Coordinates of C-alpha atoms in Angstrom, one line a residue:
M25 CA -17.1 80.3 -55.7
L26 CA -20.9 80.8 -55.4
F27 CA -21.3 80.7 -59.2
S28 CA -19.4 77.4 -59.3
I29 CA -21.5 75.9 -56.5
A30 CA -24.7 77.0 -58.3
C31 CA -23.5 75.5 -61.6
I32 CA -22.5 72.2 -59.9
L33 CA -25.9 71.8 -58.1
L34 CA -28.1 72.9 -60.9
S35 CA -26.3 71.1 -63.7
G36 CA -25.8 68.0 -61.6
L37 CA -29.5 67.9 -60.7
L38 CA -30.5 68.5 -64.4
L39 CA -28.3 65.9 -66.0
G40 CA -28.9 63.5 -63.1
C41 CA -32.7 63.7 -63.6
L42 CA -32.2 63.5 -67.4
F43 CA -30.2 60.3 -67.1
S44 CA -32.7 58.8 -64.7
K45 CA -35.5 59.5 -67.2
L46 CA -33.4 57.6 -69.8
K47 CA -33.2 54.6 -67.3
L48 CA -29.5 55.3 -66.7
P49 CA -27.9 55.9 -63.3
S50 CA -28.0 59.6 -62.3
L51 CA -24.3 59.5 -61.3
L52 CA -23.4 59.2 -65.0
G53 CA -25.0 62.7 -65.7
M54 CA -23.2 64.1 -62.6
I55 CA -19.8 62.7 -63.7
L56 CA -20.4 64.1 -67.2
V57 CA -21.1 67.6 -65.7
G58 CA -17.8 67.3 -63.8
I59 CA -15.9 66.4 -67.0
I60 CA -17.5 69.3 -68.9
M61 CA -16.9 71.9 -66.1
S62 CA -13.4 70.6 -65.3
P63 CA -10.2 72.7 -65.8
Y64 CA -9.5 70.3 -68.7
A65 CA -12.7 71.5 -70.6
L66 CA -14.8 74.6 -69.9
D67 CA -13.0 75.4 -66.6
L68 CA -16.2 76.6 -64.8
I69 CA -15.2 75.3 -61.4
D70 CA -13.6 77.9 -59.1
E71 CA -10.1 77.1 -58.1
S72 CA -11.0 77.5 -54.4
I73 CA -13.4 74.6 -54.8
L74 CA -10.9 72.5 -56.7
N75 CA -8.4 73.1 -53.8
I76 CA -10.8 71.5 -51.3
S77 CA -12.2 69.0 -53.8
A78 CA -10.7 66.0 -51.9
D79 CA -12.2 67.2 -48.6
L80 CA -15.6 67.7 -50.2
R81 CA -15.5 64.2 -51.7
Q82 CA -14.5 62.8 -48.3
I83 CA -17.4 64.6 -46.6
A84 CA -19.8 63.0 -49.1
L85 CA -18.2 59.6 -48.3
V86 CA -18.6 60.2 -44.6
I87 CA -22.4 60.9 -45.1
I88 CA -23.0 57.7 -47.1
L89 CA -20.9 55.4 -44.9
T90 CA -22.6 56.7 -41.8
R91 CA -25.9 56.0 -43.5
A92 CA -24.6 52.5 -44.4
G93 CA -23.7 51.8 -40.7
L94 CA -27.1 52.9 -39.6
S95 CA -28.6 50.3 -42.0
L96 CA -26.4 47.4 -41.0
N97 CA -27.4 44.9 -38.4
L98 CA -24.6 43.0 -36.6
S99 CA -26.6 39.8 -36.6
D100 CA -26.8 40.0 -40.4
L101 CA -23.0 40.4 -40.6
K102 CA -22.5 37.5 -38.3
K103 CA -24.7 35.3 -40.6
V104 CA -22.4 36.2 -43.6
G105 CA -19.3 35.0 -41.8
R106 CA -16.2 33.9 -43.8
P107 CA -17.3 35.3 -47.2
A108 CA -17.5 38.8 -45.7
V109 CA -13.8 38.5 -44.6
L110 CA -12.7 37.1 -48.0
M111 CA -14.5 39.9 -49.9
C112 CA -12.4 42.4 -48.0
F113 CA -9.2 41.5 -49.8
L114 CA -9.5 38.5 -52.2
P115 CA -11.1 40.4 -55.1
A116 CA -8.6 43.2 -54.8
C117 CA -5.7 40.8 -54.7
A118 CA -7.1 39.0 -57.8
E119 CA -7.4 42.3 -59.7
L120 CA -3.9 43.3 -58.6
A121 CA -2.5 40.0 -59.7
G122 CA -4.3 40.3 -63.1
T123 CA -2.8 43.7 -63.6
V124 CA 0.7 42.5 -62.9
L125 CA 0.2 39.7 -65.4
L126 CA -1.4 41.8 -68.2
A127 CA 0.2 45.2 -67.9
P128 CA 3.8 44.4 -68.8
A129 CA 2.6 42.6 -72.0
L130 CA 0.0 45.2 -73.0
L131 CA 1.7 48.5 -71.9
G132 CA 5.4 47.5 -71.8
V133 CA 5.8 48.5 -68.1
S134 CA 7.9 46.8 -65.4
L135 CA 6.4 44.5 -62.8
L136 CA 6.7 47.1 -60.1
D137 CA 5.0 49.7 -62.3
A138 CA 2.2 47.2 -63.0
A139 CA 1.8 46.5 -59.3
I140 CA 1.4 50.3 -58.6
M141 CA -1.1 50.5 -61.4
G142 CA -3.0 47.5 -60.0
S143 CA -3.1 48.9 -56.5
V144 CA -4.7 52.1 -57.9
I145 CA -7.4 50.4 -59.9
A146 CA -8.1 47.5 -57.5
A147 CA -10.3 49.5 -55.0
V148 CA -14.0 49.3 -55.4
S149 CA -16.1 52.5 -55.0
P150 CA -18.3 52.8 -51.9
A151 CA -19.9 55.9 -53.4
V152 CA -21.4 53.9 -56.2
I153 CA -22.1 50.7 -54.3
V154 CA -23.2 51.8 -50.8
P155 CA -26.4 53.8 -51.8
R156 CA -27.6 50.9 -53.9
M157 CA -27.0 48.3 -51.3
I158 CA -28.9 50.5 -48.7
R159 CA -31.8 50.7 -51.1
F160 CA -31.8 46.9 -51.6
I161 CA -31.8 46.4 -47.8
E162 CA -34.8 48.8 -47.5
E163 CA -36.7 47.1 -50.3
G164 CA -35.8 43.6 -49.1
Y165 CA -33.8 42.4 -52.1
G166 CA -31.3 39.6 -51.2
T167 CA -31.7 40.2 -47.5
D168 CA -32.7 36.6 -46.8
K169 CA -29.0 35.7 -47.4
S170 CA -27.6 39.1 -46.3
I171 CA -26.2 39.8 -49.8
P172 CA -26.4 43.6 -49.6
Q173 CA -24.8 43.5 -46.1
L174 CA -22.0 41.3 -47.4
I175 CA -21.2 43.7 -50.2
L176 CA -21.5 46.8 -47.9
A177 CA -19.0 45.4 -45.4
G178 CA -16.5 44.1 -47.9
A179 CA -16.5 47.3 -50.0
S180 CA -15.6 49.4 -46.9
V181 CA -12.6 47.3 -45.9
D182 CA -11.5 46.7 -49.5
D183 CA -10.5 50.4 -49.8
V184 CA -8.4 50.3 -46.6
F185 CA -6.5 47.2 -47.8
V186 CA -5.8 48.6 -51.3
I187 CA -4.6 52.1 -50.1
V188 CA -2.1 50.4 -47.7
I189 CA -0.8 48.2 -50.6
F190 CA -0.6 51.2 -52.9
T191 CA 1.5 53.1 -50.2
A192 CA 3.9 50.2 -49.9
F193 CA 4.4 49.8 -53.6
T194 CA 5.0 53.6 -54.2
S195 CA 7.4 53.6 -51.3
L196 CA 9.3 50.8 -52.9
A197 CA 9.4 52.6 -56.3
S198 CA 10.6 55.9 -54.8
T199 CA 13.1 54.6 -52.1
G200 CA 14.0 51.2 -53.4
N201 CA 13.0 49.3 -50.3
I202 CA 9.8 48.2 -48.6
K203 CA 9.1 47.6 -45.0
A204 CA 7.3 44.5 -43.8
S205 CA 5.7 46.7 -41.2
S206 CA 3.8 48.4 -44.0
F207 CA 1.6 45.3 -44.4
L208 CA 1.0 45.1 -40.7
Q209 CA -0.8 48.4 -41.0
I210 CA -3.7 46.6 -42.7
P211 CA -5.1 44.6 -39.8
I212 CA -4.1 47.3 -37.2
S213 CA -5.9 50.0 -39.2
I214 CA -9.0 47.9 -39.5
I215 CA -9.1 46.8 -35.8
L216 CA -8.4 50.3 -34.4
G217 CA -10.9 51.8 -36.8
I218 CA -13.6 49.4 -35.7
L219 CA -12.8 49.9 -32.0
A220 CA -12.8 53.7 -32.3
G221 CA -16.2 53.6 -34.0
M222 CA -17.6 51.3 -31.4
I223 CA -16.4 53.4 -28.5
T224 CA -17.6 56.6 -30.1
G225 CA -21.0 55.1 -31.0
T226 CA -21.5 53.7 -27.5
L227 CA -20.8 57.0 -25.9
L228 CA -23.1 58.9 -28.2
V229 CA -25.9 56.5 -27.6
K230 CA -25.6 57.1 -23.8
F231 CA -25.4 60.8 -24.4
F232 CA -28.6 60.8 -26.6
R233 CA -30.5 58.7 -24.1
S234 CA -29.5 61.1 -21.2
F235 CA -30.2 64.4 -22.9
H236 CA -33.3 65.3 -25.0
M237 CA -32.7 67.1 -28.2
R238 CA -34.0 67.3 -31.8
D239 CA -32.9 64.7 -34.2
S240 CA -31.3 67.4 -36.4
I241 CA -29.0 68.3 -33.5
K242 CA -28.1 64.6 -33.0
L243 CA -27.3 64.4 -36.7
L244 CA -25.0 67.4 -36.5
I245 CA -23.3 65.9 -33.4
I246 CA -22.7 62.6 -35.2
L247 CA -21.4 64.4 -38.3
S248 CA -19.0 66.3 -36.1
F249 CA -17.7 63.2 -34.5
S250 CA -17.4 61.5 -37.9
F251 CA -15.2 64.4 -39.1
L252 CA -13.1 64.1 -35.9
L253 CA -12.5 60.4 -36.6
I254 CA -11.3 61.3 -40.1
E255 CA -9.0 64.0 -38.6
L256 CA -7.8 61.4 -36.0
Q257 CA -6.7 59.2 -38.9
N258 CA -4.9 62.1 -40.6
R259 CA -3.1 63.2 -37.4
L260 CA -1.9 59.7 -36.6
E261 CA -0.8 58.9 -40.1
G262 CA 2.7 57.6 -40.1
T263 CA 2.6 56.7 -36.4
I264 CA -0.5 54.7 -35.6
P265 CA -2.6 53.4 -38.6
I266 CA -6.4 53.8 -38.1
S267 CA -9.2 53.7 -40.7
G268 CA -11.4 56.7 -40.2
L269 CA -14.0 55.5 -42.7
L270 CA -14.3 52.1 -41.0
A271 CA -14.6 53.9 -37.6
I272 CA -17.5 56.0 -39.1
M273 CA -19.3 52.9 -40.4
S274 CA -18.8 51.1 -37.0
L275 CA -20.2 54.2 -35.2
G276 CA -23.4 53.9 -37.3
I277 CA -23.7 50.1 -36.7
I278 CA -23.4 50.6 -32.9
I279 CA -26.2 53.3 -32.9
N280 CA -28.3 50.9 -35.0
Q281 CA -27.6 48.1 -32.6
K282 CA -28.1 50.0 -29.3
Y283 CA -30.7 52.6 -30.3
N284 CA -32.6 51.2 -33.3
V285 CA -35.5 53.7 -33.2
L286 CA -33.1 56.6 -33.4
S287 CA -31.1 54.9 -36.1
H288 CA -34.2 54.6 -38.3
R289 CA -35.1 58.3 -37.9
L290 CA -31.5 59.4 -38.5
S291 CA -31.3 57.3 -41.7
Q292 CA -34.1 59.3 -43.2
K293 CA -32.3 62.6 -42.5
Y294 CA -29.0 61.2 -43.9
N295 CA -31.0 60.3 -47.1
K296 CA -31.8 64.0 -47.5
L297 CA -28.2 65.0 -46.9
W298 CA -27.1 62.5 -49.6
V299 CA -29.1 64.3 -52.3
A300 CA -26.7 67.3 -52.3
A301 CA -23.6 65.3 -51.2
E302 CA -24.0 62.9 -54.1
I303 CA -24.0 65.7 -56.6
F304 CA -20.8 67.2 -55.2
L305 CA -19.1 63.9 -55.0
F306 CA -19.6 62.7 -58.6
V307 CA -19.3 66.1 -60.2
L308 CA -16.0 66.6 -58.5
V309 CA -14.9 63.0 -59.4
G310 CA -15.7 63.9 -63.0
A311 CA -13.7 67.1 -62.6
T312 CA -10.6 65.1 -62.0
V313 CA -10.9 63.3 -65.3
D314 CA -8.6 64.6 -68.1
L315 CA -10.1 63.3 -71.3
K316 CA -6.8 63.7 -73.2
Y317 CA -5.3 61.0 -71.1
A318 CA -8.2 58.7 -71.8
I319 CA -8.2 59.5 -75.5
S320 CA -4.4 58.9 -75.7
A321 CA -4.6 55.6 -73.8
G322 CA -5.3 53.4 -76.8
I323 CA -7.0 50.0 -77.0
S324 CA -4.3 48.3 -74.8
S325 CA -5.3 50.3 -71.7
I326 CA -8.9 49.6 -72.2
V327 CA -8.2 45.8 -72.6
L328 CA -6.1 46.0 -69.4
V329 CA -9.0 47.6 -67.4
L330 CA -11.5 45.1 -68.6
G331 CA -9.1 42.1 -68.2
A332 CA -8.2 43.1 -64.6
L333 CA -12.0 43.4 -64.0
L334 CA -12.4 39.8 -65.0
F335 CA -9.8 38.8 -62.5
R336 CA -11.6 40.8 -59.8
M337 CA -14.9 39.0 -60.6
A338 CA -13.1 35.6 -60.3
G339 CA -11.8 36.7 -56.9
V340 CA -15.4 37.5 -55.8
L341 CA -16.5 34.0 -57.1
L342 CA -13.7 32.4 -55.1
S343 CA -14.8 34.3 -52.0
L344 CA -18.3 32.9 -52.3
I345 CA -17.3 29.2 -52.6
S346 CA -19.3 26.9 -50.2
T347 CA -21.9 29.6 -49.5
P348 CA -25.7 29.1 -49.9
L349 CA -25.9 31.6 -52.7
N350 CA -27.2 30.4 -56.0
K351 CA -25.7 31.1 -59.4
K352 CA -27.8 34.3 -60.0
E353 CA -26.9 35.7 -56.5
K354 CA -23.2 35.0 -57.1
L355 CA -23.4 36.7 -60.5
F356 CA -24.9 39.7 -58.8
C357 CA -22.1 39.9 -56.2
M358 CA -19.5 39.7 -59.0
I359 CA -21.3 42.6 -60.9
A360 CA -21.8 44.7 -57.8
Y361 CA -18.1 44.6 -56.9
T362 CA -16.9 46.2 -60.2
P363 CA -17.5 50.0 -60.0
K364 CA -14.5 52.3 -59.4
A365 CA -14.5 56.0 -58.9
T366 CA -13.6 57.7 -55.6
V367 CA -10.3 56.0 -54.7
Q368 CA -9.0 56.2 -58.2
A369 CA -9.8 59.9 -58.3
A370 CA -8.0 60.4 -55.0
I371 CA -4.8 58.4 -55.6
G372 CA -4.5 58.1 -59.4
A373 CA -2.3 61.2 -59.8
I374 CA 0.0 60.5 -56.8
P375 CA 2.6 58.5 -58.7
L376 CA 2.9 61.3 -61.3
A377 CA 3.2 63.9 -58.5
M378 CA 6.0 61.8 -56.9
G379 CA 7.9 61.9 -60.2
L380 CA 7.7 58.2 -60.8
P381 CA 8.3 57.1 -64.4
C382 CA 5.0 55.2 -64.5
G383 CA 3.0 58.2 -63.3
Q384 CA 1.5 59.2 -66.6
I385 CA 0.3 55.8 -67.6
V386 CA -1.0 55.0 -64.1
L387 CA -3.1 58.2 -64.2
T388 CA -4.3 57.3 -67.6
V389 CA -5.4 53.8 -66.5
A390 CA -7.0 55.3 -63.3
V391 CA -9.1 57.7 -65.4
L392 CA -10.1 54.9 -67.8
S393 CA -11.1 52.7 -64.9
I394 CA -13.5 55.4 -63.7
L395 CA -15.0 56.1 -67.1
I396 CA -15.5 52.4 -67.9
T397 CA -16.4 50.7 -64.6
A398 CA -18.5 53.4 -62.8
P399 CA -21.1 53.6 -65.6
L400 CA -20.9 49.9 -66.5
G401 CA -21.2 48.7 -62.9
A402 CA -24.0 51.2 -62.0
I403 CA -26.0 50.3 -65.1
C404 CA -25.7 46.6 -64.6
I405 CA -26.6 46.8 -60.9
D406 CA -29.6 49.0 -61.5
N407 CA -30.9 46.8 -64.3
L408 CA -30.2 43.3 -63.0
Y409 CA -30.7 43.3 -59.2
A410 CA -34.5 42.6 -59.5
K411 CA -33.8 39.7 -61.8
L412 CA -30.9 38.2 -59.8
L413 CA -31.9 38.7 -56.2
K414 CA -34.9 37.3 -54.4
R415 CA -37.2 39.8 -52.7
C416 CA -38.3 39.0 -49.2

């Protein structure tokens, strides 16, 4: 295991730095390391790490979403208003609809199989988007109209919405029926997640004000409660829906709102944690990619991924109707909402594991969506934000 960890860190750092020098996003190098070290290539990652790969990726997401919460101001979110709500579900619905329209003709699958496929690829990647939006907030790009805040909030809820839809469609495919209550889980999960985070954040702020301790200890306490919120989601799964990731982000927002000085200091420490967490996240995402699926996919699957992406961008544009954003700013939002990675790596293989006939093609399209949109989205965001957004 120690050899694998050393290889992951050193190779991830090396290729990440190399890609940065080439003016490309460092995550591309990290994903490439994962692909090379994966069981489908050189097989250099210890099986014990692969067994907990999902947990390690989730820990990395916890770190970056807490960091996002610590950077978000409630007053900025209130200024955004209606578009923030629409961005939570409208782009995902548009991409899902696009997949249902295109997949039967391009891949010869049924409408239900196309819907399952669409629900896998419709989720945006917080791991790609969130660090960039945090940086833009800190540098003042687009903050006059709360554009990074809008994308941060929408991307976090987007995943909750898509995963519930995916669960409903796979249930229909395996049992032949779907419960209307499945869709009620979406608002319940969001509301309970936000409430759990607000309560936890408020209690932690009171505790930190009452007892003096080093910021490093406070960070460990917040991390521990973040993990407990994720575990709460897992324990209540199937009975009471609650979004652990939204709870974590809400926790950070409350600390920022009620104890801004501490929030700023903790943000710096979370930035340092993210250096290692980012490497593990993207290397392990790359390790889920089986290139033989991507190679065997053919042009039709690539056309499907790109076509569905256009539907998604149209959904973003619809969400921004009647907003003060100009054409350049709307274009930036459309681009920033394209990267996929973490959710696709987490759920792409589930239909195949369930024995569904569409399992193989769903996994193939999920892999392609990572390989195409994560690099494309990251490169476009990194190279265009300064041209499309106004700096305050």
